[in-house]
């Protein structure tokens, strides 16, 4: 099963994860998407659930059911295990790098309901924060665009979303109910409002970078924005409906040109691509991509014009919107 494929900012290289075999494949799309660097000696003793490259594409963090996080140095076609981080009491589902302007910081989320924040100083990694207010598995974590601050959104099976804010060597948090049956995914909106680069409109409309989308086991997507008056996150509109089973993943496209795009992957064997035009704020329409298997993950390229989809067939498919506004599969990657 392919469980993760974040895009490398510089090599445009998704880290494709074959978790059932504890292998990590790094596909380089600047050379050939069919060529992969394979990390077979991951050092993990159980299934790998996530593999994420840092901002510069020089480090790879992985996490596993063996309750550990491992950090590799990536140098060209070679790799070297440099650190193993321990402390979680359950499977570690997700890891996420903060923007380097905040230092070498890595977050991890686990079945034990905890989120750990790790920081490297002087070549030594230490746990600097332990967030333990969730009462069930924390399924996924996501750092906000760095322009919005050092914010980490956490989605949990207890139905709550928490947002941790690190500022002036202290941490504040907001936690609220998002999906009663559990939250499976969260993704931040770009910090700049789509269309603002080609119009005179405000870039701070609708909360700017402090907006995100969540997907839940109630089959819904919900949009949230920070309200400065109440200092809390509030739902923007009615939920986005259409899926008939759990929403496994959501991804807000980083594009800031014309329209907003959100992709959602579901257990109902469909991916929905939701679009909203700045001329009609708050209105979202969707197009459906049908598959023959349940979908697990969706991920946008850094430019926001290519969508990668993975599911139960051990393949990754790449999709682009054509001039007619239809989405076409432009590449399949098989393991």
Coordinates of C-alpha atoms in Angstrom, one line a residue:
X1 CA 0.0 0.0 0.0
X2 CA 1.3 3.4 -0.9
X3 CA 0.8 5.7 2.1
X4 CA 2.6 8.9 1.4
X5 CA 4.0 11.0 -1.4
X6 CA 4.9 14.5 -0.5
X7 CA 6.6 16.6 -3.2
X8 CA 10.2 17.7 -2.8
X9 CA 10.3 21.5 -3.2
X10 CA 13.6 21.5 -5.2
X11 CA 13.8 18.2 -7.0
X12 CA 10.1 17.9 -7.5
X13 CA 10.4 14.4 -6.1
X14 CA 7.6 12.7 -4.2
X15 CA 8.6 10.3 -1.6
X16 CA 6.5 7.3 -2.4
X17 CA 6.0 4.9 0.5
X18 CA 5.6 1.1 0.2
X19 CA 4.6 0.7 3.8
X20 CA 3.8 -3.0 3.7
X21 CA 7.4 -3.8 2.7
X22 CA 9.1 -1.1 4.8
X23 CA 10.6 0.3 1.6
X24 CA 10.8 4.0 0.8
X25 CA 11.0 5.0 -2.9
X26 CA 12.1 8.5 -4.0
X27 CA 10.9 9.2 -7.5
X28 CA 12.6 12.1 -9.3
X29 CA 10.3 13.8 -11.9
X30 CA 13.2 16.0 -13.1
X31 CA 14.9 12.8 -14.5
X32 CA 12.4 10.0 -15.0
X33 CA 9.3 9.2 -12.8
X34 CA 10.0 5.5 -13.5
X35 CA 13.5 5.8 -11.8
X36 CA 13.5 5.5 -8.1
X37 CA 16.0 5.7 -5.3
X38 CA 15.1 2.8 -2.9
X39 CA 15.8 2.9 0.8
X40 CA 15.5 -0.7 1.7
X41 CA 17.4 -0.6 5.0
X42 CA 15.0 1.8 6.7
X43 CA 15.8 0.5 10.1
X44 CA 12.2 0.3 11.1
X45 CA 10.9 -2.9 12.6
X46 CA 7.3 -2.6 11.4
X47 CA 5.1 -0.9 8.8
X48 CA 6.1 2.6 7.7
X49 CA 3.2 5.1 7.6
X50 CA 4.7 8.4 6.4
X51 CA 7.9 9.6 4.7
X52 CA 8.4 13.4 4.3
X53 CA 11.3 15.4 2.8
X54 CA 12.3 18.7 4.4
X55 CA 12.1 22.1 2.7
X56 CA 15.5 21.6 1.0
X57 CA 15.0 18.0 0.1
X58 CA 18.1 17.0 2.0
X59 CA 16.5 15.2 4.9
X60 CA 13.9 12.5 5.0
X61 CA 11.8 11.8 8.1
X62 CA 9.9 8.5 8.4
X63 CA 7.6 7.0 11.0
X64 CA 6.3 3.5 11.8
X65 CA 4.2 1.2 13.8
X66 CA 7.4 0.4 15.7
X67 CA 6.7 3.7 17.6
X68 CA 9.8 5.5 16.3
X69 CA 10.7 8.4 14.0
X70 CA 13.8 8.1 11.9
X71 CA 15.7 10.9 10.1
X72 CA 17.9 10.3 7.0
X73 CA 20.4 12.5 5.3
X74 CA 19.8 12.4 1.5
X75 CA 22.9 13.2 -0.6
X76 CA 22.3 12.7 -4.3
X77 CA 21.7 9.0 -4.8
X78 CA 22.9 8.0 -1.3
X79 CA 21.2 8.2 2.1
X80 CA 22.4 7.8 5.7
X81 CA 20.3 7.2 8.9
X82 CA 21.3 9.9 11.4
X83 CA 18.7 9.8 14.2
X84 CA 16.0 7.7 15.7
X85 CA 13.5 9.5 17.9
X86 CA 11.6 7.6 20.5
X87 CA 8.9 8.4 23.0
X88 CA 5.5 7.6 21.4
X89 CA 3.6 4.8 23.0
X90 CA 1.7 3.8 19.9
X91 CA 2.1 3.6 16.1
X92 CA 3.3 6.9 14.7
X93 CA 1.1 7.9 11.8
X94 CA 2.5 11.2 10.5
X95 CA 5.5 13.4 10.5
X96 CA 5.8 17.0 9.3
X97 CA 8.7 19.5 8.9
X98 CA 8.2 23.1 9.9
X99 CA 9.5 25.9 7.6
X100 CA 13.2 26.4 8.1
X101 CA 12.7 30.0 9.1
X102 CA 11.6 28.6 12.5
X103 CA 14.7 26.3 12.8
X104 CA 15.0 22.5 12.3
X105 CA 11.7 21.5 13.8
X106 CA 9.8 18.2 13.2
X107 CA 6.3 17.3 14.5
X108 CA 5.1 13.7 14.9
X109 CA 1.5 12.4 15.6
X110 CA 0.6 9.0 17.0
X111 CA -2.1 6.5 17.9
X112 CA -1.3 7.3 21.5
X113 CA -3.2 10.6 21.1
X114 CA 0.0 12.7 21.4
X115 CA 1.8 15.2 19.2
X116 CA 5.5 15.7 19.8
X117 CA 7.5 18.6 18.7
X118 CA 11.2 17.8 18.1
X119 CA 14.0 20.4 17.5
X120 CA 17.6 19.9 16.4
X121 CA 20.3 22.0 18.1
X122 CA 24.0 21.3 17.8
X123 CA 23.3 18.1 15.9
X124 CA 21.2 16.8 18.8
X125 CA 17.5 16.2 18.5
X126 CA 15.4 16.8 21.6
X127 CA 11.6 16.8 22.3
X128 CA 10.6 20.3 23.2
X129 CA 6.9 19.9 23.5
X130 CA 4.4 17.1 24.2
X131 CA 0.8 18.0 23.4
X132 CA -1.5 15.4 25.0
X133 CA -5.0 16.9 25.1
X134 CA -6.5 14.6 22.4
X135 CA -8.3 11.6 23.8
X136 CA -7.9 9.3 20.7
X137 CA -5.5 8.8 17.9
X138 CA -4.0 11.9 16.2
X139 CA -4.2 10.9 12.6
X140 CA -2.5 13.7 10.7
X141 CA -0.7 17.0 11.3
X142 CA 0.0 19.9 9.0
X143 CA 2.1 23.1 9.4
X144 CA 0.5 26.3 8.1
X145 CA 2.1 28.5 5.4
X146 CA 5.1 30.2 7.1
X147 CA 3.7 33.6 6.4
X148 CA 0.8 32.9 8.8
X149 CA 3.1 32.0 11.7
X150 CA 4.4 28.8 13.2
X151 CA 1.0 27.0 13.4
X152 CA 0.4 23.3 13.5
X153 CA -3.1 21.8 12.8
X154 CA -3.8 18.3 14.3
X155 CA -6.7 16.1 13.3
X156 CA -7.9 13.4 15.7
X157 CA -10.2 10.4 15.9
X158 CA -11.8 12.1 19.0
X159 CA -13.6 14.4 16.6
X160 CA -11.5 17.4 17.5
X161 CA -9.0 19.6 15.6
X162 CA -6.3 21.4 17.6
X163 CA -4.1 24.3 16.3
X164 CA -0.8 24.8 18.1
X165 CA 0.9 28.2 17.8
X166 CA 4.5 28.6 18.7
X167 CA 5.5 32.2 19.3
X168 CA 8.2 33.9 21.5
X169 CA 9.4 30.6 22.9
X170 CA 5.9 29.7 24.2
X171 CA 3.0 27.6 22.9
X172 CA -0.7 28.4 22.7
X173 CA -3.4 26.2 21.4
X174 CA -7.0 26.2 20.2
X175 CA -9.0 22.9 20.2
X176 CA -12.6 22.5 18.9
X177 CA -15.0 19.9 17.7
X178 CA -14.9 19.4 13.9
X179 CA -16.3 16.0 12.9
X180 CA -18.3 14.1 15.5
X181 CA -17.2 10.7 14.1
X182 CA -13.5 11.5 13.8
X183 CA -11.2 13.7 11.8
X184 CA -9.0 12.0 9.2
X185 CA -7.3 14.9 7.4
X186 CA -6.5 18.6 7.5
X187 CA -4.9 20.9 4.9
X188 CA -4.1 24.6 5.1
X189 CA -5.1 27.2 2.4
X190 CA -2.3 29.2 0.8
X191 CA -1.5 32.4 2.7
X192 CA -2.4 34.5 -0.4
X193 CA -5.9 34.5 -1.6
X194 CA -6.3 33.1 -5.1
X195 CA -6.8 35.8 -7.7
X196 CA -5.1 38.5 -5.6
X197 CA -2.0 38.3 -7.7
X198 CA -4.0 39.3 -10.8
X199 CA -6.5 41.7 -9.2
X200 CA -6.5 44.5 -6.7
X201 CA -8.4 42.6 -4.1
X202 CA -7.2 42.1 -0.6
X203 CA -4.9 39.1 0.1
X204 CA -6.3 38.9 3.6
X205 CA -9.9 38.1 2.6
X206 CA -11.6 35.3 4.6
X207 CA -8.7 35.0 7.0
X208 CA -5.9 34.7 4.5
X209 CA -3.5 32.0 5.5
X210 CA -5.4 31.0 8.7
X211 CA -7.9 28.9 6.8
X212 CA -7.9 25.2 6.4
X213 CA -10.1 22.3 5.3
X214 CA -10.8 19.1 7.2
X215 CA -12.2 15.7 6.1
X216 CA -14.0 13.3 8.4
X217 CA -15.6 10.0 9.0
X218 CA -19.0 11.7 8.6
X219 CA -18.3 11.8 4.8
X220 CA -18.0 15.6 4.9
X221 CA -15.5 18.4 4.3
X222 CA -15.5 21.5 6.5
X223 CA -13.8 24.8 5.9
X224 CA -12.5 26.8 8.9
X225 CA -11.1 30.3 9.3
X226 CA -9.6 32.2 12.2
X227 CA -11.9 34.9 13.6
X228 CA -9.7 37.6 15.2
X229 CA -12.7 39.0 17.2
X230 CA -13.3 35.8 19.1
X231 CA -9.7 34.5 18.8
X232 CA -11.2 31.1 17.6
X233 CA -11.6 29.1 14.5
X234 CA -15.1 29.1 13.0
X235 CA -16.7 27.2 10.2
X236 CA -17.0 29.3 7.1
X237 CA -20.1 27.8 5.5
X238 CA -22.1 24.6 5.3
X239 CA -20.1 21.4 4.9
X240 CA -19.1 20.3 1.4
X241 CA -21.2 17.2 0.7
X242 CA -21.0 14.5 -2.0
X243 CA -18.9 11.7 -0.7
X244 CA -20.8 8.6 0.5
X245 CA -18.1 7.1 2.8
X246 CA -15.2 8.3 4.9
X247 CA -13.1 11.2 3.6
X248 CA -9.6 9.8 4.0
X249 CA -7.6 12.8 2.8
X250 CA -7.9 16.5 1.8
X251 CA -5.4 18.7 0.0
X252 CA -5.8 22.4 -0.6
X253 CA -3.9 23.4 -3.7
X254 CA -1.1 26.0 -3.2
X255 CA -2.0 27.8 -6.4
X256 CA -2.7 31.6 -5.9
X257 CA -3.5 32.5 -9.5
X258 CA -7.2 32.3 -10.4
X259 CA -9.3 29.8 -8.4
X260 CA -9.1 27.8 -5.2
X261 CA -8.8 24.0 -5.6
X262 CA -9.4 21.4 -2.9
X263 CA -9.0 17.7 -3.6
X264 CA -10.6 15.0 -1.4
X265 CA -10.0 11.3 -1.4
X266 CA -12.6 8.9 0.0
X267 CA -13.3 5.3 0.9
X268 CA -16.2 5.6 -1.6
X269 CA -13.7 5.1 -4.5
X270 CA -13.8 8.6 -5.7
X271 CA -11.7 11.7 -5.7
X272 CA -13.5 15.0 -5.8
X273 CA -11.9 18.2 -7.0
X274 CA -13.6 21.2 -5.5
X275 CA -13.2 24.7 -7.0
X276 CA -14.2 28.2 -5.9
X277 CA -13.9 31.4 -7.9
X278 CA -13.0 34.6 -6.1
X279 CA -15.9 36.3 -8.0
X280 CA -18.3 34.0 -6.1
X281 CA -16.7 33.6 -2.6
X282 CA -18.0 30.8 -0.5
X283 CA -19.4 28.9 -3.5
X284 CA -17.8 25.5 -4.3
X285 CA -18.5 23.1 -7.1
X286 CA -16.9 19.6 -7.6
X287 CA -15.9 17.3 -10.3
X288 CA -15.6 13.5 -9.6
X289 CA -12.8 11.2 -10.6
X290 CA -14.0 7.5 -10.3
X291 CA -11.7 4.6 -9.4
X292 CA -12.1 0.9 -8.8
X293 CA -10.7 0.9 -5.3
X294 CA -10.7 3.0 -2.1
X295 CA -8.6 6.1 -2.2
X296 CA -6.1 7.0 0.6
X297 CA -4.0 10.1 -0.2
X298 CA -4.1 13.1 -2.5
X299 CA -1.2 15.6 -2.9
X300 CA -0.7 18.7 -5.1
X301 CA 2.5 19.6 -6.9
X302 CA 4.3 22.7 -5.6
X303 CA 2.8 24.8 -8.5
X304 CA -0.7 23.4 -7.7
X305 CA -1.4 22.2 -11.2
X306 CA -0.7 18.4 -10.9
X307 CA -2.6 16.2 -8.5
X308 CA -1.2 12.9 -7.3
X309 CA -3.6 10.2 -6.1
X310 CA -2.9 6.9 -4.3
X311 CA -5.2 4.1 -3.2
X312 CA -5.6 0.4 -2.7
X313 CA -4.0 -0.7 -6.0
X314 CA -0.4 0.2 -5.0
X315 CA -0.2 2.8 -7.8
X316 CA 0.1 6.6 -8.0
X317 CA -1.8 8.4 -10.8
X318 CA -1.0 12.0 -11.8
X319 CA -3.9 14.3 -13.0
X320 CA -4.0 17.7 -14.7
X321 CA -6.9 19.9 -15.8
X322 CA -7.1 20.4 -19.5
X323 CA -8.2 23.6 -21.4
X324 CA -11.8 22.4 -21.3
X325 CA -11.8 22.2 -17.5
X326 CA -11.8 18.4 -17.4
X327 CA -9.3 16.4 -15.4
X328 CA -7.1 13.9 -17.3
X329 CA -4.7 11.2 -16.0
X330 CA -1.3 12.1 -17.4
X331 CA 0.8 9.4 -15.7
X332 CA 0.6 6.1 -13.8
X333 CA 3.4 5.0 -11.5
X334 CA 3.4 1.3 -10.5
X335 CA 5.6 -0.4 -8.0

